[in-house]
Amino acid sequence: MSRFLNSRFAAIEPYTPGEQPQGQMLKLNANENPFPPSPAVRAALSGEQIDQMRLYPDMLCQDLVQAVCEVYGVAPGEVLCGNGSDELLAFLFQTLCPHGAAFADITYSFYPVYAQVYGVPVQLVPLREDFRLAVEDYAGLPGTVFIANPNAPTTLALGKKQIIELLEQDRDRLVVVDEAYVDFGAQSAVELIHTYDNLVVVKTLSKSYSLAGARVGFALACPAIIADLNTAKFCFNPYNINRLSLLAGAAALRDRDYFHHTVGRIIANRERLQTGLQNLGFHVLDGQANFLMAGRHPKLSAKDYFLALRERGILIRYFSQQRLADFVRITIGDEAATDALLAATKAILEKAVF
Ligand SMILES: *Cc1c(COP(=O)(O)O)cnc(C)c1O
C-alpha cells in the first residue's frame, strides 16, 4: 500500500476471480463457456475492422443495441450496453441505491465489493438452510434488491412468479435481476420490464455466448432508468465498449442457431455430470446454471476433492466461506471435460484411504 491511497480503499477486500493458470490445466473454475464463440464472430472481425481501430467506437453502441432489441423484444431506449455486466452492476450500485442495497449472504461476491467501494449500506438477507432464497424475507426492506437468478454459486433459480412477488412488495423499490446464467434453464424476467418500472434485468455475453474475453453485457429497464445509467456511463467512460467487442457481441447475439446448439450441449453435459456425481455419492444442488455445486460426500471432503482434482490437472472452485465449505463449484465443460472429470473423480474415490 502506498501512502497516497484514499482511506476508503484501505480496508477494501477486492473481488477474487477464479485462478487463471498458465500451464495445461483443465479449467473448470471460472464458469467460462467451453465452446468458442459463434463462427459469425470470426467473420465479423476482419482485417478492415482492425484498421478502423484508429477511430473511437460508437459510444451509443447502436448496432449492438439493435441486436439486443431483435433478440429480446425490447426497444432501443430500454437497453444500455456495458463493458461486461460487471460495469453495469457498478453503475447500479453507484447511482440507483438511494436507500442502500439488499442481497443474499451467499450470492455473486462482487455485490459486497461494489457496495463497499461506492459506500452503499447493505442489508444481508441470509438464504434459508437449504440455500433457497425466500422472497418474503425481502418484504419491507427499502434498499435496492440485487438477485442473481440463477444464484451464484448455489445454482438455484427463482421463477418469474417470485420475481413478480419481489417487484410487487414495493413498487417504489428497485429490483435488479442479474441473469448471467439464466439461459441454462431458468425463467427470464426480461418481458416484465414493460410492466414494472422498478425492475432492471442485467445480462452478459460472457457465459452463454462464449464471449467472456470481449467484455459485453447489457441492462434492460424502462427508459427512465436507462437514462440514469447512461448518465453514470457518460460520467465515467463514454466509449465503454471497444470496436471489436461491439462487432463480436452483435454477431454472437444474432446467431440464434449456434446459441441454442451450444447452450443445449452444456445443459446435456450438466445433466450427465450431475447424475454421474450423484451415483458416486455426492449431493448435487438441483440448479440451472452452467456449473454445479456438489459436495457433502460421506467419505471425501470438498476441500480434499478440490485438491485431489488439482493434482490431476483439473481446476475447480472451492470456497472456504463457512456455509459453502462442504461444496465445490464445477463449471460445465464440453463432452471430453465431463468424461475427464467423472473419470478423475472415480479414481480419487478408489484411491482414497478411508
Ligand atoms: C459472471 C457473472 C457476471 C459478470 O459477467 P461479466 O459480463 O463478465 O462482467 C455477473 N453476475 C454474475 C452472477 C456472474 O456470475
Short mmCIF file of C-alpha atoms in Angstrom, two decimals, residues 96-317:
data_model
loop_
_atom_site.label_atom_id
_atom_site.label_comp_id
_atom_site.label_asym_id
_atom_site.label_seq_id
_atom_site.Cartn_x
_atom_site.Cartn_y
_atom_site.Cartn_z
CA LEU A 96 -29.50 3.61 -8.10
CA CYS A 97 -29.22 2.61 -4.45
CA PRO A 98 -30.74 5.66 -2.73
CA HIS A 99 -31.78 3.60 0.31
CA GLY A 100 -28.90 1.15 0.33
CA ALA A 101 -28.84 -2.36 -1.09
CA ALA A 102 -30.22 -5.74 -0.04
CA PHE A 103 -28.89 -9.08 -1.21
CA ALA A 104 -28.32 -12.64 -0.05
CA ASP A 105 -25.47 -13.66 2.25
CA ILE A 106 -24.44 -16.16 -0.42
CA THR A 107 -24.52 -14.64 -3.88
CA TYR A 108 -22.26 -13.10 -6.51
CA SER A 109 -19.33 -11.88 -4.47
CA PHE A 110 -18.93 -8.70 -6.49
CA TYR A 111 -22.08 -7.18 -4.90
CA PRO A 112 -20.48 -6.58 -1.49
CA VAL A 113 -17.34 -5.24 -3.14
CA TYR A 114 -19.25 -2.63 -5.18
CA ALA A 115 -21.35 -1.72 -2.15
CA GLN A 116 -18.19 -1.05 -0.20
CA VAL A 117 -16.48 0.89 -2.98
CA TYR A 118 -19.48 3.16 -3.50
CA GLY A 119 -20.34 3.49 0.18
CA VAL A 120 -23.73 1.79 -0.11
CA PRO A 121 -25.08 0.39 3.18
CA VAL A 122 -26.06 -3.27 2.83
CA GLN A 123 -28.78 -5.38 4.37
CA LEU A 124 -27.65 -9.01 4.04
CA VAL A 125 -30.54 -11.44 3.76
CA PRO A 126 -29.45 -15.00 4.63
CA LEU A 127 -30.50 -17.78 2.31
CA ARG A 128 -32.50 -20.48 4.04
CA GLU A 129 -30.81 -23.60 5.38
CA ASP A 130 -31.23 -25.41 2.03
CA PHE A 131 -29.79 -22.37 0.15
CA ARG A 132 -33.26 -21.41 -1.04
CA LEU A 133 -33.95 -17.70 -1.46
CA ALA A 134 -37.29 -16.88 0.20
CA VAL A 135 -38.73 -13.74 -1.40
CA GLU A 136 -40.84 -12.99 1.67
CA ASP A 137 -37.59 -12.26 3.53
CA TYR A 138 -37.25 -9.10 1.39
CA ALA A 139 -40.64 -7.62 2.29
CA GLY A 140 -40.22 -4.27 3.99
CA LEU A 141 -36.57 -3.83 3.07
CA PRO A 142 -36.10 -0.44 1.42
CA GLY A 143 -32.73 -0.97 -0.30
CA THR A 144 -32.30 -1.84 -3.97
CA VAL A 145 -32.58 -5.62 -4.17
CA PHE A 146 -29.90 -7.50 -6.10
CA ILE A 147 -30.84 -11.04 -7.11
CA ALA A 148 -28.59 -13.27 -9.18
CA ASN A 149 -31.03 -15.58 -10.95
CA PRO A 150 -29.97 -18.36 -11.03
CA ASN A 151 -27.96 -17.56 -7.95
CA ALA A 152 -24.19 -17.95 -7.89
CA PRO A 153 -22.74 -20.11 -6.61
CA THR A 154 -25.78 -22.02 -5.38
CA THR A 155 -27.22 -22.53 -8.94
CA LEU A 156 -30.79 -22.30 -7.59
CA ALA A 157 -33.26 -20.19 -9.54
CA LEU A 158 -36.40 -18.23 -8.76
CA GLY A 159 -39.41 -18.48 -11.07
CA LYS A 160 -40.98 -15.48 -12.75
CA LYS A 161 -43.82 -15.57 -10.21
CA GLN A 162 -41.37 -14.99 -7.38
CA ILE A 163 -39.69 -12.13 -9.23
CA ILE A 164 -43.14 -10.53 -9.64
CA GLU A 165 -43.72 -11.01 -5.91
CA LEU A 166 -40.50 -9.12 -5.17
CA LEU A 167 -41.47 -6.34 -7.57
CA GLU A 168 -44.95 -6.08 -6.05
CA GLN A 169 -43.69 -5.93 -2.46
CA ASP A 170 -42.92 -2.26 -3.04
CA ARG A 171 -43.30 -0.60 -6.42
CA ASP A 172 -41.04 2.21 -5.15
CA ARG A 173 -38.14 -0.12 -4.51
CA LEU A 174 -35.81 -1.11 -7.33
CA VAL A 175 -35.12 -4.79 -8.01
CA VAL A 176 -32.07 -5.79 -10.07
CA VAL A 177 -32.16 -9.29 -11.54
CA ASP A 178 -28.74 -10.44 -12.68
CA GLU A 179 -29.39 -13.08 -15.35
CA ALA A 180 -25.79 -14.09 -16.08
CA TYR A 181 -26.82 -17.77 -16.06
CA VAL A 182 -30.50 -17.64 -16.97
CA ASP A 183 -30.04 -19.16 -20.43
CA PHE A 184 -29.04 -22.52 -18.95
CA GLY A 185 -32.56 -23.36 -17.90
CA ALA A 186 -34.17 -20.68 -15.71
CA GLN A 187 -37.00 -18.25 -16.48
CA SER A 188 -36.05 -14.79 -17.66
CA ALA A 189 -37.72 -11.68 -16.26
CA VAL A 190 -36.99 -9.55 -19.33
CA GLU A 191 -40.57 -9.10 -20.52
CA LEU A 192 -41.50 -7.71 -17.10
CA ILE A 193 -39.55 -4.51 -17.79
CA HIS A 194 -42.52 -3.35 -19.88
CA THR A 195 -44.82 -3.66 -16.87
CA TYR A 196 -42.57 -2.79 -13.95
CA ASP A 197 -40.63 0.46 -13.85
CA ASN A 198 -38.86 -0.77 -10.70
CA LEU A 199 -37.05 -3.60 -12.48
CA VAL A 200 -33.61 -3.80 -14.07
CA VAL A 201 -32.50 -7.02 -15.77
CA VAL A 202 -28.75 -7.35 -16.26
CA LYS A 203 -27.39 -9.82 -18.79
CA THR A 204 -23.98 -10.78 -20.11
CA LEU A 205 -22.46 -12.34 -23.21
CA SER A 206 -19.69 -13.85 -21.05
CA LYS A 207 -21.35 -17.15 -20.26
CA SER A 208 -24.00 -18.38 -22.70
CA TYR A 209 -22.49 -16.55 -25.72
CA SER A 210 -18.86 -17.61 -25.11
CA LEU A 211 -17.59 -14.02 -25.06
CA ALA A 212 -16.08 -13.60 -21.58
CA GLY A 213 -12.96 -12.18 -23.20
CA ALA A 214 -14.86 -9.49 -25.11
CA ARG A 215 -16.45 -7.91 -22.01
CA VAL A 216 -20.00 -7.22 -23.16
CA GLY A 217 -23.12 -7.03 -21.01
CA PHE A 218 -26.37 -5.12 -21.13
CA ALA A 219 -29.03 -3.78 -18.82
CA LEU A 220 -32.72 -3.79 -19.73
CA ALA A 221 -35.17 -1.50 -17.96
CA CYS A 222 -37.72 1.26 -18.52
CA PRO A 223 -36.32 4.29 -20.40
CA ALA A 224 -36.05 6.49 -17.27
CA ILE A 225 -33.75 4.01 -15.55
CA ILE A 226 -31.70 3.51 -18.72
CA ALA A 227 -31.30 7.29 -18.90
CA ASP A 228 -29.93 7.32 -15.33
CA LEU A 229 -27.50 4.53 -16.13
CA ASN A 230 -26.43 6.41 -19.25
CA THR A 231 -25.58 9.38 -17.05
CA ALA A 232 -23.34 7.12 -15.00
CA LYS A 233 -21.69 5.80 -18.16
CA PHE A 234 -21.09 9.24 -19.65
CA CYS A 235 -19.62 10.41 -16.34
CA PHE A 236 -17.16 7.55 -16.44
CA ASN A 237 -16.29 6.27 -19.90
CA PRO A 238 -18.47 7.22 -22.91
CA TYR A 239 -16.58 4.75 -25.11
CA ASN A 240 -17.10 1.88 -22.71
CA ILE A 241 -17.18 -0.90 -25.34
CA ASN A 242 -14.37 -1.22 -27.84
CA ARG A 243 -14.93 -1.58 -31.58
CA LEU A 244 -14.12 -5.27 -31.84
CA SER A 245 -16.33 -6.21 -28.91
CA LEU A 246 -19.25 -4.26 -30.38
CA LEU A 247 -18.94 -6.30 -33.58
CA ALA A 248 -18.37 -9.58 -31.77
CA GLY A 249 -21.34 -9.06 -29.47
CA ALA A 250 -23.80 -8.20 -32.22
CA ALA A 251 -22.69 -11.17 -34.34
CA ALA A 252 -22.92 -13.60 -31.42
CA LEU A 253 -26.39 -12.38 -30.44
CA ARG A 254 -27.76 -12.75 -33.98
CA ASP A 255 -26.57 -16.35 -34.46
CA ARG A 256 -29.53 -17.97 -32.72
CA ASP A 257 -28.84 -21.48 -34.01
CA TYR A 258 -25.34 -21.56 -32.60
CA PHE A 259 -26.54 -20.14 -29.28
CA HIS A 260 -29.24 -22.79 -28.87
CA HIS A 261 -26.93 -25.57 -30.01
CA THR A 262 -24.09 -24.75 -27.58
CA VAL A 263 -26.38 -23.99 -24.64
CA GLY A 264 -28.14 -27.31 -25.28
CA ARG A 265 -24.87 -29.19 -25.19
CA ILE A 266 -23.88 -27.56 -21.91
CA ILE A 267 -27.23 -28.46 -20.35
CA ALA A 268 -26.86 -32.08 -21.55
CA ASN A 269 -23.34 -32.26 -20.08
CA ARG A 270 -24.59 -30.77 -16.82
CA GLU A 271 -27.29 -33.40 -16.54
CA ARG A 272 -24.81 -36.18 -17.26
CA LEU A 273 -22.32 -34.79 -14.74
CA GLN A 274 -25.00 -34.33 -12.10
CA THR A 275 -26.19 -37.93 -12.43
CA GLY A 276 -22.61 -39.21 -12.53
CA LEU A 277 -21.61 -37.37 -9.37
CA GLN A 278 -24.79 -38.40 -7.57
CA ASN A 279 -24.06 -42.03 -8.47
CA LEU A 280 -20.61 -41.58 -6.92
CA GLY A 281 -22.14 -40.40 -3.65
CA PHE A 282 -22.12 -36.61 -3.97
CA HIS A 283 -25.01 -34.38 -3.10
CA VAL A 284 -25.63 -32.02 -6.02
CA LEU A 285 -27.82 -28.93 -5.76
CA ASP A 286 -30.55 -29.08 -8.37
CA GLY A 287 -29.61 -25.99 -10.29
CA GLN A 288 -29.99 -24.23 -13.61
CA ALA A 289 -26.56 -22.78 -14.35
CA ASN A 290 -23.51 -23.73 -16.43
CA PHE A 291 -21.91 -25.00 -13.25
CA LEU A 292 -22.78 -27.39 -10.44
CA MET A 293 -22.48 -27.24 -6.69
CA ALA A 294 -21.52 -30.68 -5.47
CA GLY A 295 -20.39 -31.90 -2.09
CA ARG A 296 -21.40 -33.47 1.21
CA HIS A 297 -19.76 -36.71 0.16
CA PRO A 298 -19.81 -39.20 3.03
CA LYS A 299 -16.13 -40.06 2.54
CA LEU A 300 -14.44 -37.15 0.80
CA SER A 301 -14.41 -33.57 1.99
CA ALA A 302 -14.99 -30.82 -0.55
CA LYS A 303 -11.57 -29.39 0.10
CA ASP A 304 -9.81 -32.73 -0.38
CA TYR A 305 -11.78 -33.31 -3.58
CA PHE A 306 -10.72 -29.89 -4.86
CA LEU A 307 -7.06 -30.57 -4.01
CA ALA A 308 -7.08 -34.08 -5.49
CA LEU A 309 -8.55 -32.83 -8.75
CA ARG A 310 -5.98 -30.06 -8.85
CA GLU A 311 -3.23 -32.65 -8.52
CA ARG A 312 -4.71 -34.35 -11.57
CA GLY A 313 -4.72 -31.18 -13.61
CA ILE A 314 -8.38 -30.27 -13.17
CA LEU A 315 -9.14 -26.89 -11.68
CA ILE A 316 -12.50 -26.31 -9.98
CA ARG A 317 -13.51 -23.79 -7.32
#
